[in-house]
Short mmCIF file of C-alpha atoms and ligand atoms in Angstrom, two decimals:
data_model
loop_
_atom_site.label_atom_id
_atom_site.label_comp_id
_atom_site.label_asym_id
_atom_site.label_seq_id
_atom_site.Cartn_x
_atom_site.Cartn_y
_atom_site.Cartn_z
CA MET J 1 332.19 93.23 67.11
CA THR J 2 332.21 90.68 63.43
CA THR J 3 330.71 92.06 60.80
CA PRO J 4 326.72 90.77 60.54
CA SER J 5 326.32 88.03 57.58
CA LEU J 6 324.45 88.52 55.00
CA LEU J 7 323.43 85.20 52.69
CA ILE J 8 321.45 86.73 49.44
CA LEU J 9 319.08 84.15 47.33
CA PRO J 10 317.21 86.33 44.65
CA GLY J 11 315.53 83.14 43.27
CA ASP J 12 313.48 83.46 40.34
CA GLY J 13 311.04 85.82 38.28
CA ILE J 14 311.27 89.21 39.47
CA GLY J 15 313.38 87.48 42.67
CA PRO J 16 316.59 89.02 40.96
CA GLU J 17 315.28 92.32 39.84
CA VAL J 18 313.83 93.37 42.91
CA MET J 19 317.13 92.33 44.87
CA ALA J 20 319.54 94.11 42.31
CA GLU J 21 317.80 97.63 44.42
CA VAL J 22 318.03 95.49 48.17
CA ARG J 23 322.01 94.96 47.34
CA ARG J 24 322.11 98.74 46.08
CA VAL J 25 320.78 99.65 49.76
CA ILE J 26 322.96 97.30 51.49
CA ASP J 27 325.90 99.14 49.65
CA TRP J 28 324.79 102.56 50.52
CA PHE J 29 324.69 102.04 54.37
CA GLY J 30 328.25 100.32 54.13
CA ASP J 31 329.39 103.67 51.50
CA LYS J 32 327.39 106.00 53.78
CA ARG J 33 326.67 105.25 57.13
CA GLY J 34 330.03 102.94 57.65
CA LEU J 35 327.44 99.49 58.46
CA GLN J 36 329.19 96.86 56.93
CA PHE J 37 327.58 93.40 55.63
CA ASP J 38 329.74 90.68 54.67
CA VAL J 39 326.70 89.79 51.83
CA SER J 40 327.25 86.30 50.05
CA GLU J 41 324.78 84.96 47.60
CA ASP J 42 323.48 82.03 46.08
CA LEU J 43 320.29 79.79 43.59
CA VAL J 44 317.28 79.24 45.21
CA GLY J 45 314.45 77.50 43.51
CA GLY J 46 313.92 77.00 39.72
CA ALA J 47 317.58 79.07 39.40
CA ALA J 48 318.81 76.71 41.90
CA TYR J 49 316.92 73.58 40.16
CA ASP J 50 318.75 75.03 36.57
CA VAL J 51 321.71 74.40 37.94
CA HIS J 52 321.79 71.47 40.63
CA GLY J 53 318.31 69.10 39.81
CA THR J 54 317.47 70.70 43.31
CA PRO J 55 315.72 73.43 44.19
CA LEU J 56 318.37 73.71 47.55
CA HIS J 57 321.65 72.97 47.40
CA ASP J 58 322.80 71.04 50.42
CA ASP J 59 325.79 73.88 50.42
CA THR J 60 323.11 76.85 50.36
CA MET J 61 321.31 75.21 52.95
CA ALA J 62 324.36 74.89 55.30
CA LYS J 63 325.20 79.18 54.69
CA ALA J 64 321.66 79.58 55.27
CA GLN J 65 321.77 77.77 59.19
CA GLU J 66 325.21 79.75 59.20
CA VAL J 67 324.39 83.44 58.27
CA ASP J 68 322.91 86.03 60.46
CA ALA J 69 320.14 86.45 58.36
CA VAL J 70 318.93 85.14 54.67
CA LEU J 71 317.15 87.71 52.21
CA LEU J 72 315.13 86.27 49.87
CA GLY J 73 313.27 87.05 46.60
CA ALA J 74 310.81 85.14 45.46
CA VAL J 75 310.79 81.04 43.37
CA GLY J 76 308.44 79.71 41.10
CA GLY J 77 307.23 80.33 37.46
CA PRO J 78 305.93 78.23 34.91
CA LYS J 79 308.77 77.00 33.49
CA TYR J 80 309.07 74.79 36.32
CA ASP J 81 305.18 73.75 36.81
CA VAL J 82 305.94 70.34 35.16
CA LEU J 83 308.61 69.16 37.69
CA ASP J 84 308.26 66.80 40.28
CA PHE J 85 306.24 67.72 43.11
CA SER J 86 309.78 66.55 45.19
CA VAL J 87 311.92 69.25 43.65
CA LYS J 88 309.61 72.16 42.66
CA PRO J 89 311.07 75.70 43.39
CA GLU J 90 308.34 76.18 46.53
CA ARG J 91 310.18 73.03 48.33
CA GLY J 92 313.28 75.43 48.38
CA LEU J 93 311.89 77.18 50.17
CA LEU J 94 309.77 75.03 52.60
CA ARG J 95 312.96 73.14 53.35
CA LEU J 96 314.77 76.47 54.67
CA ARG J 97 311.72 77.36 56.71
CA LYS J 98 311.58 73.57 57.97
CA GLU J 99 315.48 73.28 59.01
CA MET J 100 316.00 76.99 60.27
CA ASP J 101 313.04 76.09 62.79
CA LEU J 102 311.76 79.48 61.59
CA PHE J 103 308.12 79.15 64.29
CA ALA J 104 307.58 82.78 64.60
CA ASN J 105 305.96 84.75 61.06
CA LEU J 106 306.38 88.30 61.30
CA ARG J 107 303.38 89.65 58.86
CA PRO J 108 303.87 93.83 59.53
CA ALA J 109 300.78 95.69 58.48
CA GLN J 110 302.32 99.28 57.65
CA CYS J 111 300.25 101.46 55.62
CA PHE J 112 302.23 104.61 54.40
CA ASP J 113 300.06 108.15 53.98
CA ALA J 114 300.52 108.65 50.45
CA LEU J 115 298.99 105.33 49.19
CA ALA J 116 296.19 105.16 52.05
CA ASP J 117 293.97 105.59 49.02
CA PHE J 118 294.49 102.10 48.51
CA SER J 119 292.80 101.08 51.32
CA SER J 120 289.20 99.41 51.14
CA LEU J 121 288.68 101.24 54.10
CA LYS J 122 288.00 104.40 54.82
CA LYS J 123 291.56 106.67 54.69
CA ASP J 124 291.52 108.10 58.61
CA VAL J 125 291.16 104.22 59.86
CA VAL J 126 294.74 103.21 58.12
CA ALA J 127 296.51 106.45 57.81
CA GLY J 128 300.10 105.63 59.33
CA LEU J 129 298.70 102.17 60.93
CA ASP J 130 301.80 100.65 61.76
CA ILE J 131 301.00 97.29 63.26
CA MET J 132 302.62 93.81 63.89
CA ILE J 133 301.37 90.01 63.42
CA VAL J 134 303.21 87.58 64.97
CA ARG J 135 301.84 83.73 63.90
CA GLU J 136 303.00 81.06 64.73
CA LEU J 137 304.34 78.83 61.97
CA THR J 138 305.47 74.96 62.49
CA SER J 139 302.56 73.50 64.88
CA GLY J 140 298.93 74.27 65.51
CA ILE J 141 296.26 72.59 63.04
CA TYR J 142 298.48 72.01 60.03
CA PHE J 143 300.41 69.77 61.18
CA GLY J 144 298.43 68.41 64.35
CA GLU J 145 297.48 64.32 64.11
CA PRO J 146 295.47 62.51 64.01
CA ARG J 147 295.01 64.62 60.09
CA GLY J 148 293.09 62.94 56.79
CA ILE J 149 290.07 62.05 55.45
CA PHE J 150 288.77 58.55 56.58
CA THR J 151 285.41 56.35 56.19
CA GLU J 152 283.11 56.30 59.29
CA GLY J 153 280.31 54.52 58.65
CA ASN J 154 278.61 55.05 55.42
CA GLU J 155 280.45 58.51 54.89
CA ARG J 156 284.24 60.28 55.27
CA VAL J 157 284.88 62.40 57.50
CA GLY J 158 287.46 64.96 57.19
CA ILE J 159 290.25 65.04 60.37
CA ASN J 160 292.76 68.14 61.45
CA THR J 161 294.25 68.66 65.01
CA GLN J 162 294.72 72.11 66.76
CA ARG J 163 297.65 70.65 68.97
CA TYR J 164 300.04 73.05 71.31
CA THR J 165 302.55 72.13 73.42
CA GLU J 166 303.73 74.32 75.95
CA SER J 167 306.84 74.98 74.58
CA GLU J 168 305.81 75.66 71.18
CA ILE J 169 303.51 78.40 72.70
CA ASP J 170 306.33 79.34 75.25
CA ARG J 171 309.05 80.38 72.51
CA VAL J 172 306.39 82.21 70.36
CA ALA J 173 305.35 84.36 73.17
CA ARG J 174 308.74 85.44 73.82
CA ASN J 175 309.43 86.37 70.55
CA ALA J 176 306.26 88.10 70.71
CA PHE J 177 307.52 90.19 73.64
CA GLU J 178 310.44 90.68 72.91
CA LEU J 179 309.32 92.84 69.36
CA ALA J 180 306.93 94.44 71.69
CA MET J 181 309.97 95.79 73.30
CA LYS J 182 311.45 96.92 70.47
CA ARG J 183 308.31 98.81 69.45
CA ASN J 184 305.14 99.90 71.82
CA LYS J 185 305.23 97.43 74.49
CA LYS J 186 302.19 96.99 73.47
CA LEU J 187 300.99 92.44 72.97
CA CYS J 188 297.63 91.31 72.13
CA SER J 189 297.06 87.81 72.14
CA MET J 190 294.70 86.15 69.76
CA GLU J 191 292.97 82.46 70.58
CA LYS J 192 289.32 81.47 70.91
CA ALA J 193 289.70 80.41 74.14
CA ASN J 194 285.41 80.62 74.96
CA VAL J 195 285.39 77.13 72.92
CA MET J 196 289.07 75.50 72.21
CA GLU J 197 291.09 74.21 74.82
CA SER J 198 294.29 74.73 72.57
CA GLY J 199 293.37 78.19 73.57
CA ILE J 200 292.97 78.11 77.12
CA LEU J 201 296.49 76.80 77.05
CA TRP J 202 297.55 79.73 74.81
CA ARG J 203 296.35 82.17 76.82
CA GLU J 204 297.84 80.63 80.03
CA VAL J 205 300.86 80.44 78.73
CA VAL J 206 300.78 83.78 77.29
CA THR J 207 299.76 84.49 80.57
CA LYS J 208 302.95 83.30 82.30
CA VAL J 209 305.39 84.18 79.70
CA GLY J 210 304.04 87.82 80.20
CA GLU J 211 305.16 87.84 83.66
CA ASP J 212 308.72 87.70 82.18
CA TYR J 213 308.15 90.88 80.47
CA PRO J 214 306.75 93.13 83.21
CA GLU J 215 307.07 96.67 80.67
CA VAL J 216 304.48 95.32 78.26
CA GLU J 217 300.98 95.80 78.64
CA LEU J 218 299.43 92.26 77.42
CA SER J 219 295.64 91.90 76.72
CA HIS J 220 294.30 88.78 75.28
CA MET J 221 291.56 88.93 72.44
CA TYR J 222 288.87 86.76 70.94
CA ALA J 223 290.34 85.61 67.48
CA ASP J 224 287.14 86.38 65.88
CA ALA J 225 286.67 89.35 67.56
CA GLY J 226 289.99 90.33 66.70
CA ALA J 227 288.75 90.23 63.15
CA MET J 228 286.43 92.87 63.78
CA GLN J 229 288.87 94.92 65.63
CA LEU J 230 291.19 95.16 62.99
CA CYS J 231 288.91 96.00 60.28
CA ARG J 232 287.22 98.70 62.33
CA TRP J 233 290.04 100.15 64.54
CA PRO J 234 293.53 98.76 63.68
CA LYS J 235 294.97 101.70 65.18
CA GLN J 236 294.18 99.86 68.65
CA PHE J 237 296.73 97.45 67.61
CA ASP J 238 301.09 97.37 67.99
CA VAL J 239 302.01 93.93 68.29
CA ILE J 240 299.57 90.50 67.86
CA VAL J 241 300.52 87.03 68.10
CA THR J 242 298.77 84.21 67.27
CA ASP J 243 298.23 80.26 66.34
CA ASN J 244 298.91 79.32 63.10
CA LEU J 245 295.82 79.17 61.42
CA PHE J 246 294.31 82.38 63.23
CA GLY J 247 297.44 83.93 61.92
CA ASP J 248 297.47 82.29 58.48
CA LEU J 249 293.67 84.55 58.15
CA LEU J 250 294.58 87.64 60.57
CA SER J 251 297.56 89.04 58.25
CA ASP J 252 296.25 88.08 55.30
CA ALA J 253 293.16 90.54 56.66
CA ALA J 254 295.86 93.24 57.73
CA ALA J 255 298.23 93.53 55.06
CA MET J 256 295.52 94.09 52.67
CA LEU J 257 294.12 96.63 54.50
CA THR J 258 297.57 98.79 53.30
CA GLY J 259 297.18 98.63 49.99
CA SER J 260 299.53 96.72 46.87
CA LEU J 261 300.85 93.44 46.83
CA GLY J 262 304.30 94.59 45.84
CA MET J 263 304.85 96.80 49.80
CA LEU J 264 304.54 94.05 52.06
CA PRO J 265 307.92 92.40 53.93
CA SER J 266 307.45 89.51 56.02
CA ALA J 267 310.21 88.25 57.97
CA SER J 268 310.35 84.62 59.68
CA LEU J 269 312.43 84.25 63.45
CA GLY J 270 313.84 81.35 64.86
CA ALA J 271 315.14 80.40 68.41
CA PRO J 272 318.78 82.38 69.09
CA MET J 273 321.59 81.68 67.94
CA ALA J 274 324.87 81.20 69.62
CA ASN J 275 325.55 85.35 68.92
CA GLY J 276 321.83 85.84 70.71
CA ARG J 277 320.87 86.33 67.19
CA PRO J 278 317.83 85.33 65.65
CA LYS J 279 317.72 83.05 63.09
CA ALA J 280 316.37 84.57 60.56
CA MET J 281 314.76 84.63 57.04
CA TYR J 282 313.15 87.72 55.31
CA GLU J 283 311.62 88.23 52.27
CA PRO J 284 308.73 89.86 50.41
CA VAL J 285 305.17 88.71 50.89
CA HIS J 286 304.26 88.10 46.97
CA GLY J 287 305.91 85.83 44.83
CA SER J 288 308.07 86.18 41.22
CA ALA J 289 305.21 86.91 39.38
CA PRO J 290 305.77 85.81 36.06
CA ASP J 291 303.55 88.13 34.19
CA ILE J 292 306.01 90.93 34.34
CA ALA J 293 309.33 89.73 35.07
CA GLY J 294 312.47 90.64 33.11
CA GLN J 295 310.08 93.65 31.96
CA GLY J 296 311.54 96.28 34.70
CA LYS J 297 307.98 96.45 36.13
CA ALA J 298 308.50 95.08 39.46
CA ASN J 299 308.20 97.19 42.22
CA PRO J 300 311.14 96.84 44.71
CA ILE J 301 309.95 98.15 48.01
CA ALA J 302 308.15 95.13 49.18
CA CYS J 303 311.63 93.53 49.35
CA ILE J 304 313.72 96.88 50.65
CA LEU J 305 311.58 96.76 53.48
CA SER J 306 312.43 93.25 54.14
CA PHE J 307 315.97 94.57 54.53
CA ALA J 308 314.39 97.04 56.99
CA MET J 309 312.95 94.60 59.25
CA ALA J 310 316.15 92.58 59.49
CA LEU J 311 317.93 95.51 60.38
CA ARG J 312 315.36 95.99 63.31
CA TYR J 313 315.29 92.77 63.92
CA SER J 314 318.10 91.09 63.18
CA PHE J 315 320.60 93.55 63.93
CA ASP J 316 319.70 95.50 66.19
CA LEU J 317 319.69 99.04 64.09
CA GLY J 318 316.00 100.68 64.28
CA ASP J 319 317.74 103.78 63.29
CA GLU J 320 318.92 102.49 60.38
CA ALA J 321 315.61 100.78 59.63
CA ALA J 322 313.59 103.91 60.03
CA ARG J 323 315.62 105.89 58.36
CA LEU J 324 314.70 103.52 55.40
CA GLU J 325 311.11 103.48 56.34
CA ALA J 326 311.28 107.31 56.29
CA ALA J 327 312.89 107.16 52.35
CA ILE J 328 310.86 105.09 51.27
CA ASN J 329 307.59 106.84 53.09
CA ALA J 330 308.94 110.59 51.56
CA VAL J 331 309.61 109.06 47.38
CA LEU J 332 305.69 107.87 47.61
CA GLU J 333 304.67 111.32 49.18
CA LYS J 334 306.47 112.76 46.47
CA GLY J 335 304.00 110.90 43.97
CA VAL J 336 307.43 108.43 42.63
CA ARG J 337 304.73 104.75 40.94
CA THR J 338 305.62 101.73 40.00
CA ALA J 339 302.86 100.01 37.80
CA ASP J 340 301.29 98.87 40.53
CA LEU J 341 300.67 101.16 42.47
CA LEU J 342 299.57 103.80 39.96
CA GLY J 343 295.60 105.15 41.10
CA GLU J 344 296.35 108.75 39.96
CA GLU J 345 295.54 109.77 36.37
CA GLY J 346 298.61 111.52 34.64
CA VAL J 347 301.21 110.02 36.69
CA THR J 348 303.59 107.43 34.74
CA PRO J 349 305.14 104.83 36.31
CA VAL J 350 309.41 104.55 36.73
CA SER J 351 310.63 101.15 36.65
CA THR J 352 311.96 99.33 38.91
CA SER J 353 315.48 100.24 39.04
CA GLY J 354 313.49 104.11 38.62
CA MET J 355 311.78 103.69 42.16
CA GLY J 356 315.96 101.96 43.68
CA ASP J 357 317.51 105.40 41.86
CA ALA J 358 314.68 107.30 44.06
CA ILE J 359 314.76 105.65 47.07
CA LEU J 360 318.57 106.25 47.04
CA ALA J 361 318.44 109.78 46.88
CA ALA J 362 315.71 110.17 49.38
CA LEU J 363 318.23 108.24 51.78
CA ASP J 364 321.04 110.41 50.48
CA GLU J 365 318.31 114.05 51.62
CA SER J 366 318.25 112.02 54.94
CA LEU J 367 321.84 112.60 55.87
P1 NAD N 1 302.12 86.85 42.75
O1 NAD N 1 302.80 87.18 44.28
O2 NAD N 1 303.73 86.68 41.68
O3 NAD N 1 301.99 87.86 41.84
C1 NAD N 1 300.06 88.06 41.43
C2 NAD N 1 300.79 89.07 40.80
O4 NAD N 1 300.65 90.53 41.53
C3 NAD N 1 300.60 89.49 39.59
O5 NAD N 1 300.18 90.36 39.38
C4 NAD N 1 302.27 89.81 39.31
O6 NAD N 1 302.45 91.02 38.53
C5 NAD N 1 301.55 91.39 40.46
N1 NAD N 1 303.25 91.49 41.91
C6 NAD N 1 303.49 91.12 42.60
N2 NAD N 1 304.48 90.85 42.95
C7 NAD N 1 304.80 92.32 42.23
C8 NAD N 1 305.90 93.64 43.13
N3 NAD N 1 306.85 93.32 43.81
N4 NAD N 1 305.76 94.82 42.06
C9 NAD N 1 304.31 94.35 41.08
N5 NAD N 1 303.94 93.68 40.73
C10 NAD N 1 303.67 92.46 41.82
O7 NAD N 1 302.18 85.39 42.92
P2 NAD N 1 300.94 84.33 41.54
O8 NAD N 1 301.43 84.81 40.56
O9 NAD N 1 300.15 83.47 42.18
O10 NAD N 1 302.44 83.38 41.84
C11 NAD N 1 303.83 83.19 40.20
C12 NAD N 1 304.69 82.23 41.33
O11 NAD N 1 305.13 82.49 42.36
C13 NAD N 1 303.95 80.59 40.90
O12 NAD N 1 305.03 80.12 41.12
C14 NAD N 1 304.22 80.80 42.95
O13 NAD N 1 304.27 79.58 43.18
C15 NAD N 1 305.11 81.81 43.39
N6 NAD N 1 305.77 82.12 44.47
C16 NAD N 1 305.62 82.60 45.60
C17 NAD N 1 306.01 82.45 46.40
C18 NAD N 1 307.47 83.06 47.33
O14 NAD N 1 308.83 83.01 47.25
N7 NAD N 1 307.64 83.44 48.39
C19 NAD N 1 305.22 83.18 47.45
C20 NAD N 1 304.26 83.39 46.00
C21 NAD N 1 303.71 82.90 45.37
#
């Protein structure tokens, strides 16, 4: 079997700082578990603009299309705010998502027991929570035509169009069923089939795709009821699949059930490549955090958990992903905290690399 390839794009601000800790984790898996990755590194965002005058060089884009997975840190920063829209750091990220056609956005909401007190919900509602929201990312109301602000008679009207083709629903649904097969074989599809035709089609297509996955228990829920259920008892869910708009709202709400931005990973997946692996980009949800960049204060866990997602969803190494997640849990249980996770009095925060040290030590203990 060929060595799996990984393109690392640290980006700007705290991106390189948190990615340095991921590199140590990748090296650990190579040294201690014999898992070799063919790792290359390149520039994205402001860092790429500084060197190439563009936030994503064509060569980098070509590399991203070839590798088994891309791991991105974060892009952006005040230095680049003055740039023309066409070369802003975020354009590099958007180009990657668009040209790789990453139509399924995976946002886990996972609550480490040691951080359950950070949630705005009661501890027993969130402790041990581990759900995954799959949001359709490249179609729906954010892209549908007609759109715009028009004048009708003597007033203006704002229009956006929710539009989904059967094939767009089919591919994201398949992705969600595949994920459900790798997890607990339980999938809930959310739309508003009671008031939207696109929701009726969504429900029909998801149900049809479900015939190919008889082992997965499929349920349907109206998205507004789903929002209530997520707050009332989120542990009833395992994988949720939904459209772009509802997914935007539900994944943000679900993610915040679990606490700090420094803890949230994500994945964006596309169609399977020739080797059967999906096109994939993994990245923390947070941005480049210019307010703490260069100070060793960033929490590297979101980025390390993004690598855990790559192990599970690109490389079929679910056991190793679980090992890494357990190591992070063990570190948090011991009370090791970066500054963003401080709640208890008298706890001294560790630095970004201090958190990396603790995670590597916990990985050693897992052997
Ligand atoms: P942000 O996520 O960078 O920061 C928000 C707050 O959370 C800040 O106080 C920051 O210090 C804190 N924070 C974020 N990540 C953290 C971590 N790992 N550890 C500890 N604290 C952390 O969002 P913002 O301030 O709105 O944006 C800053 C820049 O990042 C902007 O240029 C924005 O465009 C960009 N951005 C990029 C991405 C991305 O690359 N995917 C996402 C969001 C924002």
